[in-house]
PDB file of C-alpha atoms in Angstrom:
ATOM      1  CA  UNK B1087     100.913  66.119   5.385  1.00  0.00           C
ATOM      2  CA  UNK B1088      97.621  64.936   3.771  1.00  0.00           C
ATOM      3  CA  UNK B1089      95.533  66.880   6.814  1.00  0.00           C
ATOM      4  CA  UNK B1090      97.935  69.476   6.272  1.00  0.00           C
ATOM      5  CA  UNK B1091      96.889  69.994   2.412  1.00  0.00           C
ATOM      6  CA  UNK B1092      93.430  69.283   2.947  1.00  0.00           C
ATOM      7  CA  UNK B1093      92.917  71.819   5.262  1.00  0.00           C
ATOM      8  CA  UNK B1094      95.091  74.523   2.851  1.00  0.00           C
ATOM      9  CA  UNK B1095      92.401  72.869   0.182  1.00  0.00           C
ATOM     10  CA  UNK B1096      89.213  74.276   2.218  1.00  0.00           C
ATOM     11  CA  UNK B1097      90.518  77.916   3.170  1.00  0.00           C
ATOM     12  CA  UNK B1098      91.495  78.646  -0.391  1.00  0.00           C
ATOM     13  CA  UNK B1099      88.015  78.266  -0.802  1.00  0.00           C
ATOM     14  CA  UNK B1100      85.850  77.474  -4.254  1.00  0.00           C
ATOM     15  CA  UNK B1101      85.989  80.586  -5.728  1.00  0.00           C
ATOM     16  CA  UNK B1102      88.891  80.190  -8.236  1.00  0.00           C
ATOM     17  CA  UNK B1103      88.800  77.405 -10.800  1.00  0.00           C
ATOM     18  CA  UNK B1104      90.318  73.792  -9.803  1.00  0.00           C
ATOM     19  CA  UNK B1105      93.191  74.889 -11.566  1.00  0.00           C
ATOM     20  CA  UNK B1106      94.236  77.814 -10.103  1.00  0.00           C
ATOM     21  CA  UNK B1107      93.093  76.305  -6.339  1.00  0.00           C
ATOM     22  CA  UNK B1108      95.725  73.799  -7.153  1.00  0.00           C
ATOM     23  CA  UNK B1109      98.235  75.611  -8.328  1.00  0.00           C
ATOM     24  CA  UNK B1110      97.895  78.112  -5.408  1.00  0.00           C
ATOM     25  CA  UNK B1111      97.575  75.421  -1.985  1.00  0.00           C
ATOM     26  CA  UNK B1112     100.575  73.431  -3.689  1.00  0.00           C
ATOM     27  CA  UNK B1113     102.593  76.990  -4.385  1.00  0.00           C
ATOM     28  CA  UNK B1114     101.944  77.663  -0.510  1.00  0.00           C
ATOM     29  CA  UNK B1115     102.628  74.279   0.533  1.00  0.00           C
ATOM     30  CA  UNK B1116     105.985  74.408  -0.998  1.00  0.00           C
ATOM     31  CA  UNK B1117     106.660  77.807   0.227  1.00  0.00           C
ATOM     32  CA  UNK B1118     105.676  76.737   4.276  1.00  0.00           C
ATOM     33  CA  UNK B1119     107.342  73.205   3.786  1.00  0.00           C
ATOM     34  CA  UNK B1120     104.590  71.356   3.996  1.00  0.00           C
ATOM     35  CA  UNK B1121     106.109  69.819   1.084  1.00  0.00           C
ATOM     36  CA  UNK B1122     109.567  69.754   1.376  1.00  0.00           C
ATOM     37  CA  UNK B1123     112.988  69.842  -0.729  1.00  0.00           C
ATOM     38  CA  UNK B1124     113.143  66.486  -1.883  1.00  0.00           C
ATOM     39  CA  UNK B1125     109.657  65.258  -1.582  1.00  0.00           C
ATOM     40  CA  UNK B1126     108.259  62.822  -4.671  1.00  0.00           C
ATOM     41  CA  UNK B1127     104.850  64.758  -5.959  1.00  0.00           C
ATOM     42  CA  UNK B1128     102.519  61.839  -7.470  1.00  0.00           C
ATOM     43  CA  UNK B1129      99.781  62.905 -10.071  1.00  0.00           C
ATOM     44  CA  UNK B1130      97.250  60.325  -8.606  1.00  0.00           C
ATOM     45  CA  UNK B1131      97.773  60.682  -4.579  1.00  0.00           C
ATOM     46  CA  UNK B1132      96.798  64.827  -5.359  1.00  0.00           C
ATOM     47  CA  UNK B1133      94.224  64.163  -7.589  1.00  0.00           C
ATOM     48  CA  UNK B1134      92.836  61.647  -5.297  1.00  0.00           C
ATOM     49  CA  UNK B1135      93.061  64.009  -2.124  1.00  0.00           C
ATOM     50  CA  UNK B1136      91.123  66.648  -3.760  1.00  0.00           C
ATOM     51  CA  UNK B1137      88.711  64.782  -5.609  1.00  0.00           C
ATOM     52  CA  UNK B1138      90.149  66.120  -8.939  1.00  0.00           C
ATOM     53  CA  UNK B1139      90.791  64.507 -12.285  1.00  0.00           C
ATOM     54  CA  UNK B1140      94.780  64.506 -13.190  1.00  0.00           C
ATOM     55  CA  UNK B1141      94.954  66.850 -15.584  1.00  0.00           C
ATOM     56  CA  UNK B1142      94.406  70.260 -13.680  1.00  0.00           C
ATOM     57  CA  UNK B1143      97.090  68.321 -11.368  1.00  0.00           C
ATOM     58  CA  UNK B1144      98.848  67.934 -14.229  1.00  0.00           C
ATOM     59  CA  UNK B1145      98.933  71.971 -15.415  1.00  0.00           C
ATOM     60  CA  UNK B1146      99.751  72.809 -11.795  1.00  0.00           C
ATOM     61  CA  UNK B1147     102.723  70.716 -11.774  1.00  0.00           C
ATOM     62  CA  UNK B1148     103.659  72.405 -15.310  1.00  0.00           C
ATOM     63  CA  UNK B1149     103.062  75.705 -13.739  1.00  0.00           C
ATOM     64  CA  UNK B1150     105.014  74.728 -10.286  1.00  0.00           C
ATOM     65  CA  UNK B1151     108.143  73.607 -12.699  1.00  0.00           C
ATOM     66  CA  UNK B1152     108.247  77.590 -14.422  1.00  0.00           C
ATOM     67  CA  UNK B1153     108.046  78.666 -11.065  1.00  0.00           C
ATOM     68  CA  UNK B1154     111.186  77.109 -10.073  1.00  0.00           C
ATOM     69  CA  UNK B1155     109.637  75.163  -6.981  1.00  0.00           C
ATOM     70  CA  UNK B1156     109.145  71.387  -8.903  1.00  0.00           C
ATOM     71  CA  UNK B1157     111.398  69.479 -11.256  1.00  0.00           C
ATOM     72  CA  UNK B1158     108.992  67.177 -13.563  1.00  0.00           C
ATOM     73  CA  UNK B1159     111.820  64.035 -14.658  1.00  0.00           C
ATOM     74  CA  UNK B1160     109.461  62.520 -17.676  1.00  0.00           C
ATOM     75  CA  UNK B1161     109.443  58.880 -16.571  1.00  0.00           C
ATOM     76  CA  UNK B1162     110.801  59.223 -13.559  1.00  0.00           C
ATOM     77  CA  UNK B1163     108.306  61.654 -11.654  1.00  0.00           C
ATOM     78  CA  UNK B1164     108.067  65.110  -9.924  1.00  0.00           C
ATOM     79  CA  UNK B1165     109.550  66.682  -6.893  1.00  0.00           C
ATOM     80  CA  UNK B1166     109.642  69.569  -4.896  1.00  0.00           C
ATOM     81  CA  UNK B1167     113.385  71.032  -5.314  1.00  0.00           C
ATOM     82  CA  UNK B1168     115.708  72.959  -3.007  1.00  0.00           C
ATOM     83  CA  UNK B1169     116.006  76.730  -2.391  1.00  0.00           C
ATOM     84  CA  UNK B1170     118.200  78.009  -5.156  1.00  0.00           C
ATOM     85  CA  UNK B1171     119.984  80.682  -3.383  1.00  0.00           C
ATOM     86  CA  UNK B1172     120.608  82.534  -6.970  1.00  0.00           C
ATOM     87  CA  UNK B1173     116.697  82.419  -7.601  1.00  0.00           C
ATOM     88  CA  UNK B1174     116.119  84.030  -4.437  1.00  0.00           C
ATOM     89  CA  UNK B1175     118.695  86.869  -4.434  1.00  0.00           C
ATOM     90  CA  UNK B1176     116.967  87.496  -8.780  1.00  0.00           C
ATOM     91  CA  UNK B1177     114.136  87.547  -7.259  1.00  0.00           C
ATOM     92  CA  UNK B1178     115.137  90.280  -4.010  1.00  0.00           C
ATOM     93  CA  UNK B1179     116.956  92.199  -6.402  1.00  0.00           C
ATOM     94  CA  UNK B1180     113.461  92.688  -8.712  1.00  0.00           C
ATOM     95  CA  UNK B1181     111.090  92.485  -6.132  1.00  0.00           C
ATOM     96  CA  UNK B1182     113.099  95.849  -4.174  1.00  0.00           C
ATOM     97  CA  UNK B1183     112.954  97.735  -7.634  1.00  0.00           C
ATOM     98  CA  UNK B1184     109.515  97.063  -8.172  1.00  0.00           C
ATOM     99  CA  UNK B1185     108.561  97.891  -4.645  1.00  0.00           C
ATOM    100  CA  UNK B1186     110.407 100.780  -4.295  1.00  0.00           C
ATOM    101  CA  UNK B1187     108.736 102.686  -7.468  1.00  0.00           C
ATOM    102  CA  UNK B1188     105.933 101.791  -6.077  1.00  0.00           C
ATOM    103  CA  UNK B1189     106.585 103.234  -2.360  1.00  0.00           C
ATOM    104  CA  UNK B1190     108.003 106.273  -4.347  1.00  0.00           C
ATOM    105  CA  UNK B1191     104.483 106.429  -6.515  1.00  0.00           C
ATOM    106  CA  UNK B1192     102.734 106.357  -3.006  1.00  0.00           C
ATOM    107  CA  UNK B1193     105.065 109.027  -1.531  1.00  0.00           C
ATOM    108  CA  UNK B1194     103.837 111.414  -4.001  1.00  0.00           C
ATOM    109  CA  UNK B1195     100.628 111.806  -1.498  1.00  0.00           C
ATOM    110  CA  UNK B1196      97.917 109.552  -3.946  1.00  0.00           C
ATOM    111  CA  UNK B1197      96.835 107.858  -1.571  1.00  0.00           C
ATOM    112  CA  UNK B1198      93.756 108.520   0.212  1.00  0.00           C
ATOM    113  CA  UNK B1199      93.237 108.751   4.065  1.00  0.00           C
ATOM    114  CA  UNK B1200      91.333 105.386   4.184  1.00  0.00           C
ATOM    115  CA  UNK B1201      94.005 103.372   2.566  1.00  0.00           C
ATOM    116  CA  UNK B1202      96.609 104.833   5.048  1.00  0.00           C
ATOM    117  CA  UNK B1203      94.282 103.606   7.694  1.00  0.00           C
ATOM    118  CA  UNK B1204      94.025 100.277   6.054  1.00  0.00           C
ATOM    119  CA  UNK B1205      97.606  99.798   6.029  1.00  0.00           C
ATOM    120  CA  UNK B1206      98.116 100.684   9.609  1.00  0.00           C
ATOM    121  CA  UNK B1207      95.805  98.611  10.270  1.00  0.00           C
ATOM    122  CA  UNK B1208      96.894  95.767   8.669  1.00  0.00           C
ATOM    123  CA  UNK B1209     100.325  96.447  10.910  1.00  0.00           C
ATOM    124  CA  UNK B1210      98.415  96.352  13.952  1.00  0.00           C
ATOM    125  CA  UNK B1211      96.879  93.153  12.786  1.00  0.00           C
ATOM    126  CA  UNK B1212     100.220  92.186  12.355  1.00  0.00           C
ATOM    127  CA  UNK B1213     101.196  93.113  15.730  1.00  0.00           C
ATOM    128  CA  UNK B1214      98.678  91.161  17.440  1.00  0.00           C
ATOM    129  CA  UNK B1215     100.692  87.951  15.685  1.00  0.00           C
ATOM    130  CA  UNK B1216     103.565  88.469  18.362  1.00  0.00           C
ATOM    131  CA  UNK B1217     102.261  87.328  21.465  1.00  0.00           C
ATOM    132  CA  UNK B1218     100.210  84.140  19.876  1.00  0.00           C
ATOM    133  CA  UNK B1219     103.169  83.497  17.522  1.00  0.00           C
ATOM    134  CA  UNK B1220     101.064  83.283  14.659  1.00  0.00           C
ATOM    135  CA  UNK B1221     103.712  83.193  11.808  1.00  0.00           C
ATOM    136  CA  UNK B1222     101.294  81.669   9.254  1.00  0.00           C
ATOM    137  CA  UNK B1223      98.913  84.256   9.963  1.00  0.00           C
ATOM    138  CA  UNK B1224     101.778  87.035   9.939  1.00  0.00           C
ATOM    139  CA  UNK B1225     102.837  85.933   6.701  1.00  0.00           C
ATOM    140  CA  UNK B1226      99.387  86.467   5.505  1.00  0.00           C
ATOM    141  CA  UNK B1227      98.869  89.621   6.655  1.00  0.00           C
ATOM    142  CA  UNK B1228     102.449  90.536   5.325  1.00  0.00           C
ATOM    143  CA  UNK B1229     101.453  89.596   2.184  1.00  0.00           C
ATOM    144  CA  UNK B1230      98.233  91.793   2.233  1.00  0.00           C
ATOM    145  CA  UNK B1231     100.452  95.234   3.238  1.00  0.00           C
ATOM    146  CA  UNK B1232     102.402  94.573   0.109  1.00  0.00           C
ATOM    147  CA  UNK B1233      99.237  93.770  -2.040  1.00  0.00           C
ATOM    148  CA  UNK B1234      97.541  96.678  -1.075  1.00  0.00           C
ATOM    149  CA  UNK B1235     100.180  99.218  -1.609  1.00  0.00           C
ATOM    150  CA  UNK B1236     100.487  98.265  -5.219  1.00  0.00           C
ATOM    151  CA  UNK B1237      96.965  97.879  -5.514  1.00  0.00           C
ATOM    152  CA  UNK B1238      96.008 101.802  -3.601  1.00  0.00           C
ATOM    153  CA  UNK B1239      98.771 103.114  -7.065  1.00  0.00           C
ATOM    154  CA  UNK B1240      97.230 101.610  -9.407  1.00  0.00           C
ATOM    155  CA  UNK B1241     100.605  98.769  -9.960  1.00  0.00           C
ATOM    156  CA  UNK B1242      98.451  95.653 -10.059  1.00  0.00           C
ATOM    157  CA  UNK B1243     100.612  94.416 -13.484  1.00  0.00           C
ATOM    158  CA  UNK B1244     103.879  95.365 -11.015  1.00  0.00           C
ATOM    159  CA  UNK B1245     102.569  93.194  -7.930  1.00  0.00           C
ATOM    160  CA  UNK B1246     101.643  90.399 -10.832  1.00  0.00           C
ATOM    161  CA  UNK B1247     105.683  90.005 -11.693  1.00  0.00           C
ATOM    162  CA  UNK B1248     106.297  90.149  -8.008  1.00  0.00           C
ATOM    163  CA  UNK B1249     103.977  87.594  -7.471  1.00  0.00           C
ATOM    164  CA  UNK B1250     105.575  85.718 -10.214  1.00  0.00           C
ATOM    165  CA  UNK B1251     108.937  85.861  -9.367  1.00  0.00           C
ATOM    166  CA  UNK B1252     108.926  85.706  -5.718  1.00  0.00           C
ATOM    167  CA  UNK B1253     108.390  81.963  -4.954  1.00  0.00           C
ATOM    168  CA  UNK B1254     111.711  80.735  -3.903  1.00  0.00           C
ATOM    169  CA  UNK B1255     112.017  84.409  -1.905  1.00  0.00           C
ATOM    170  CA  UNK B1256     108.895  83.337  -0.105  1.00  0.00           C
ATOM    171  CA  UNK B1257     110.696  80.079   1.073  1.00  0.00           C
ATOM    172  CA  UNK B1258     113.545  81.889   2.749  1.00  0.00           C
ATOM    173  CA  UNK B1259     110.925  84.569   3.956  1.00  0.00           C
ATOM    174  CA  UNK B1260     108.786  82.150   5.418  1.00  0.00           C
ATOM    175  CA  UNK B1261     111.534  79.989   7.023  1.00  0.00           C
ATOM    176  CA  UNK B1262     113.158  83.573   8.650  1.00  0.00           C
ATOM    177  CA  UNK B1263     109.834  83.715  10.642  1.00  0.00           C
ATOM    178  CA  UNK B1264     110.228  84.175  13.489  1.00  0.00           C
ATOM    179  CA  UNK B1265     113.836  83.752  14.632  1.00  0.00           C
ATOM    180  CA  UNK B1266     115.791  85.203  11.410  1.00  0.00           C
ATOM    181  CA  UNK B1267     113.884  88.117  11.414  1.00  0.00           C
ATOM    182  CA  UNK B1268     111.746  88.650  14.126  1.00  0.00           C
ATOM    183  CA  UNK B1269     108.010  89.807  13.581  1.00  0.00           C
ATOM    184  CA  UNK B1270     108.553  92.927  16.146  1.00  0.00           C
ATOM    185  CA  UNK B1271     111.300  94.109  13.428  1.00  0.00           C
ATOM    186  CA  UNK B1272     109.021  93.503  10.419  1.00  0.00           C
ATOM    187  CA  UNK B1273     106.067  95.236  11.548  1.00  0.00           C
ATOM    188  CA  UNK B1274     108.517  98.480  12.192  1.00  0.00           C
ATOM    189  CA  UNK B1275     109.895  98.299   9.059  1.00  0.00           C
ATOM    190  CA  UNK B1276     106.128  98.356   7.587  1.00  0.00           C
ATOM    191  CA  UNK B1277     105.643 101.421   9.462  1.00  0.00           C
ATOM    192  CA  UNK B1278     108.266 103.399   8.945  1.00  0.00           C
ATOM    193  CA  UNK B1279     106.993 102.793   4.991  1.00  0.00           C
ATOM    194  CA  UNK B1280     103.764 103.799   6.085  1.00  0.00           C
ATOM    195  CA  UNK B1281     105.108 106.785   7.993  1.00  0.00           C
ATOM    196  CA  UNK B1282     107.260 108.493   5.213  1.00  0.00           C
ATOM    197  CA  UNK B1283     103.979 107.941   2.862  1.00  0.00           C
ATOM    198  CA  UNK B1284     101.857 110.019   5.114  1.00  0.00           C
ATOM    199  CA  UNK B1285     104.236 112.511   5.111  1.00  0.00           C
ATOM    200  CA  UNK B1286     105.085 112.874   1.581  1.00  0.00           C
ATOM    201  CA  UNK B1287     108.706 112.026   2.342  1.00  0.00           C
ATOM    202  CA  UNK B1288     110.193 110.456  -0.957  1.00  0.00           C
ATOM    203  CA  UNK B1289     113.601 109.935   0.428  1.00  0.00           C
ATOM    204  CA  UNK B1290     112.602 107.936   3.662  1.00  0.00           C
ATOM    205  CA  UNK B1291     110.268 105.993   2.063  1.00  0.00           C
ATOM    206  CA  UNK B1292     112.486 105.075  -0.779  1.00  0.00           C
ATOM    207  CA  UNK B1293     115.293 104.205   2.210  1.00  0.00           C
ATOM    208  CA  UNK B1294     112.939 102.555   4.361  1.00  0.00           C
ATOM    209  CA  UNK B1295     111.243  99.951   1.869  1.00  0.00           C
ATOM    210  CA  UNK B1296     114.933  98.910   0.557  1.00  0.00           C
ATOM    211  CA  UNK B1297     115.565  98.859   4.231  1.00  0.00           C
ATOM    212  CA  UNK B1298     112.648  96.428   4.540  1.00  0.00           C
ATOM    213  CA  UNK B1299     113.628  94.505   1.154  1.00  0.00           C
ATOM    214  CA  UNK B1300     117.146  93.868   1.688  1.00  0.00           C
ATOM    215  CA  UNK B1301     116.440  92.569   5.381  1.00  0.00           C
ATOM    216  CA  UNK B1302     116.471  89.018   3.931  1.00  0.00           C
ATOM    217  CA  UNK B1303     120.309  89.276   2.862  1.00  0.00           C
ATOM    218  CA  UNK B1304     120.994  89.063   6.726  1.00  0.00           C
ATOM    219  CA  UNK B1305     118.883  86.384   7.304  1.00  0.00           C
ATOM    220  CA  UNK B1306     120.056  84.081   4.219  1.00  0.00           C
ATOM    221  CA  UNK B1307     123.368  83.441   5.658  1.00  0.00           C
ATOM    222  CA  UNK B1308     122.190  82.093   8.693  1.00  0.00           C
ATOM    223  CA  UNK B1309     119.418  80.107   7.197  1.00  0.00           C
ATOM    224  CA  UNK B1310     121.763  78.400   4.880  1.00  0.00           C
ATOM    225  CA  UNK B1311     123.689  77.225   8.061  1.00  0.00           C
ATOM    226  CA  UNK B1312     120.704  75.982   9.935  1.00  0.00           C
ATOM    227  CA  UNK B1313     118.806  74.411   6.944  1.00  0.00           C
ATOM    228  CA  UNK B1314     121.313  73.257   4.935  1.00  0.00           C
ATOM    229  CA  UNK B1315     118.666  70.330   3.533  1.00  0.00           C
ATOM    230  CA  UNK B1316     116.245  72.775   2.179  1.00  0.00           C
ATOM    231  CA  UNK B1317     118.762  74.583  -0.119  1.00  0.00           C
ATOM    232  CA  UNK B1318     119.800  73.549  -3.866  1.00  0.00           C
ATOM    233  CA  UNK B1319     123.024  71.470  -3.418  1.00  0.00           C
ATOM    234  CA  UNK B1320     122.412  69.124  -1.621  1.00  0.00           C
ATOM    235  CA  UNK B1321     121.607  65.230  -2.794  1.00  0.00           C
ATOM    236  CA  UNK B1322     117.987  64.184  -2.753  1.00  0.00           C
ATOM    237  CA  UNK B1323     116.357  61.337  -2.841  1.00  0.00           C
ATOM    238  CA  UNK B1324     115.712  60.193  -5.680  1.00  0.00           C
ATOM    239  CA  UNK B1325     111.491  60.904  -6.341  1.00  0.00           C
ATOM    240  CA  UNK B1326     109.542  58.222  -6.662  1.00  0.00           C
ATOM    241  CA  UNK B1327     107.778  57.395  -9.716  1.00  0.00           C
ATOM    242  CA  UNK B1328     104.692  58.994 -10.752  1.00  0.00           C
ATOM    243  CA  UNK B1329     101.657  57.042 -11.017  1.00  0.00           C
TER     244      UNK B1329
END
């Protein structure tokens, strides 16, 4: 787990305060399970791992807990919780509205040539995931189609509450990869958004990024059955006291 971290730690790179670098390799090592449901968080073993003082550990914690992905017990320590299935259907249900006005906004033919070609390239990219099974790196690039349609219409408060919100969605997205929802099947679904946008077409695009949205509603089910550890409901351990 430590190596794990560490190595989340150096790609995020020094560019972002300490606080925000924290906040972000703990968000995604909730999110890939690198820190599971259940798991006691200790103030002094992160701060010691990174080198930090406890107090940006402290506000990332804090910042974790709004997001829905830590409980902080005062006294009795911080863990990671489990998926809250009602969090993560909230969450679908704002992140498909959100996305769709924006798909529509792109469908009405703002966007230039070379962000087209940027976003089919990113699904190529995406593509070349399959054969290596790269599902971290899909999810990356996955994240970066999204990003950049909002971004190409001018939505960058709209991806912000998406960002926000989506957390626990990211879970069950991340643990769908690959078997839930195969990559093959994603990457179509990014095209045929790209598609309709190129052509102008305001009804497929608005039918194929709801499409794409609402693919996780098959997948939950399932998940649910095969992880039933990860999800809200279940007992945990009891986390350890912070030190």
């Amino acid at each position: 787990m430590k190596t794990n971290l560490q190595a989340m730690w150096q790609r995020e790179g020094s560019d972002v305060s300490v606080r925000q670098r924290l906040y972000n390799v703990l968000r995604q090592a909730i999110i890939r399970m690198v820190l599971a449901p259940g798991q006691a968080l200790s103030e002094k073993e992160i701060a010691d791992l990174f080198a930090v003082s406890r107090q940006p550990v402290r506000e990332a914690f804090i910042r974790l807990s709004e997001a829905g992905l830590v409980e902080v017990r005062p006294q009795r320590g911080t863990y990671v919780v489990g998926i809250s299935r009602q969090a993560v259907l909230e969450a679908r249900f704002i992140r498909e509205s959100l996305e769709v006005a924006i798909t529509l906004e792109a469908a009405k033919g703002t966007l230039s040539e070379s962000v087209l070609m940027e976003l089919n390239e990113l699904i190529e990219r995406q593509r070349s995931c399959i054969e290596r099974q790269d599902h971290d790196r899909f999810f990356f690039l996955d994240e970066m189609f999204h990003r950049t349609l909002a971004f190409s219409t001018g939505q960058v408060m709209a991806w912000n509450v998406i960002e926000d919100v989506k957390a626990q969605l990211d879970r069950v997205r991340y643990l769908s990869i690959p078997d839930s929802t195969p990559i093959p099947k994603l990457a179509d679904q990014h095209q045929a958004i790209v598609d309709a946008i190129a052509a102008s077409d305001s009804d497929a695009a608005e039918k194929a990024m709801s499409v794409h949205q609402r693919e996780i509603l098959n997948s939950l089910p399932e998940l649910e059955r095969r992880f039933p550890d990860l999800f809200a409901g279940v007992g945990l351990a009891a986390p350890a006291r912070s030190t």
